[in-house]
């Protein structure tokens, strides 16, 4: 239970292949809260600091939790949500009172099989095609609209899309999104958990959200209407309001 908003820190953990700028809709909304926005290894401003690994990422989360003032709510999206699960499996800290897991994939999907089965050269060619398309203005506009990235943050998004070499991004995806999670450790876990998934996300993501809500005995599952896994931006008011209500009740 959260005892006071004044004794609370929200810690945000971002998705794969983007920096912590992706939380800009949340930075504004939660400006009256104490917030910390983790920049994961090999991402954003930490791109050149150290290679990404689950171990290095959850160590960073633990360091951030320990440095935070008061009680903590961990909020993760996509790979960030998986890292929160990895953190909970590895570390124990009574400061963490609640968790928010958004668009969390715990079931293997076609993309996962794609990265595991197809030869690296074929995968690299697909990424190279995408990088070439990023030179096309119409493609960029459609992509920004789909991901809900506003004009002010266009350069952040494009820089993230262009900076990774195919093999590098494949390695991060395999490490952060495809490694098996120790899900048995979360059965009947009673930490309050808010689980969100977009109505238009993949079947695997929606099933993952349902399974997580069954693992965590004190959880609430929210299906965000008419939304993809970009709902933290494209439907940010629903996400933000739900998270705020969850935190303060």
PDB file of N, CA and C in Angstrom, residues 110-120 174:
ATOM      1  N   UNK A 110       5.523 -14.977 -33.546  1.00  0.00           N
ATOM      2  CA  UNK A 110       6.194 -15.205 -34.827  1.00  0.00           C
ATOM      3  C   UNK A 110       7.499 -14.424 -34.923  1.00  0.00           C
ATOM      4  N   UNK A 111       7.504 -13.219 -34.372  1.00  0.00           N
ATOM      5  CA  UNK A 111       8.734 -12.428 -34.417  1.00  0.00           C
ATOM      6  C   UNK A 111       9.846 -13.139 -33.661  1.00  0.00           C
ATOM      7  N   UNK A 112       9.488 -13.745 -32.544  1.00  0.00           N
ATOM      8  CA  UNK A 112      10.476 -14.479 -31.769  1.00  0.00           C
ATOM      9  C   UNK A 112      11.023 -15.659 -32.556  1.00  0.00           C
ATOM     10  N   UNK A 113      10.121 -16.394 -33.199  1.00  0.00           N
ATOM     11  CA  UNK A 113      10.554 -17.523 -34.015  1.00  0.00           C
ATOM     12  C   UNK A 113      11.392 -17.041 -35.188  1.00  0.00           C
ATOM     13  N   UNK A 114      11.026 -15.886 -35.727  1.00  0.00           N
ATOM     14  CA  UNK A 114      11.745 -15.269 -36.838  1.00  0.00           C
ATOM     15  C   UNK A 114      13.209 -15.067 -36.471  1.00  0.00           C
ATOM     16  N   UNK A 115      13.439 -14.519 -35.283  1.00  0.00           N
ATOM     17  CA  UNK A 115      14.807 -14.242 -34.852  1.00  0.00           C
ATOM     18  C   UNK A 115      15.556 -15.508 -34.456  1.00  0.00           C
ATOM     19  N   UNK A 116      14.838 -16.550 -34.097  1.00  0.00           N
ATOM     20  CA  UNK A 116      15.510 -17.778 -33.666  1.00  0.00           C
ATOM     21  C   UNK A 116      15.838 -18.705 -34.838  1.00  0.00           C
ATOM     22  N   UNK A 117      15.004 -18.683 -35.868  1.00  0.00           N
ATOM     23  CA  UNK A 117      15.109 -19.692 -36.912  1.00  0.00           C
ATOM     24  C   UNK A 117      15.787 -19.188 -38.186  1.00  0.00           C
ATOM     25  N   UNK A 118      15.405 -18.017 -38.677  1.00  0.00           N
ATOM     26  CA  UNK A 118      15.950 -17.538 -39.936  1.00  0.00           C
ATOM     27  C   UNK A 118      17.434 -17.214 -39.818  1.00  0.00           C
ATOM     28  N   UNK A 119      18.202 -17.460 -40.867  1.00  0.00           N
ATOM     29  CA  UNK A 119      19.627 -17.107 -40.850  1.00  0.00           C
ATOM     30  C   UNK A 119      19.819 -15.614 -40.625  1.00  0.00           C
ATOM     31  N   UNK A 120      20.889 -15.263 -39.935  1.00  0.00           N
ATOM     32  CA  UNK A 120      21.145 -13.862 -39.583  1.00  0.00           C
ATOM     33  C   UNK A 120      21.201 -12.969 -40.817  1.00  0.00           C
ATOM     34  N   UNK A 174      17.049 -10.584 -28.855  1.00  0.00           N
ATOM     35  CA  UNK A 174      17.174 -11.948 -28.340  1.00  0.00           C
ATOM     36  C   UNK A 174      17.417 -11.956 -26.834  1.00  0.00           C
TER      37      UNK A 174
END
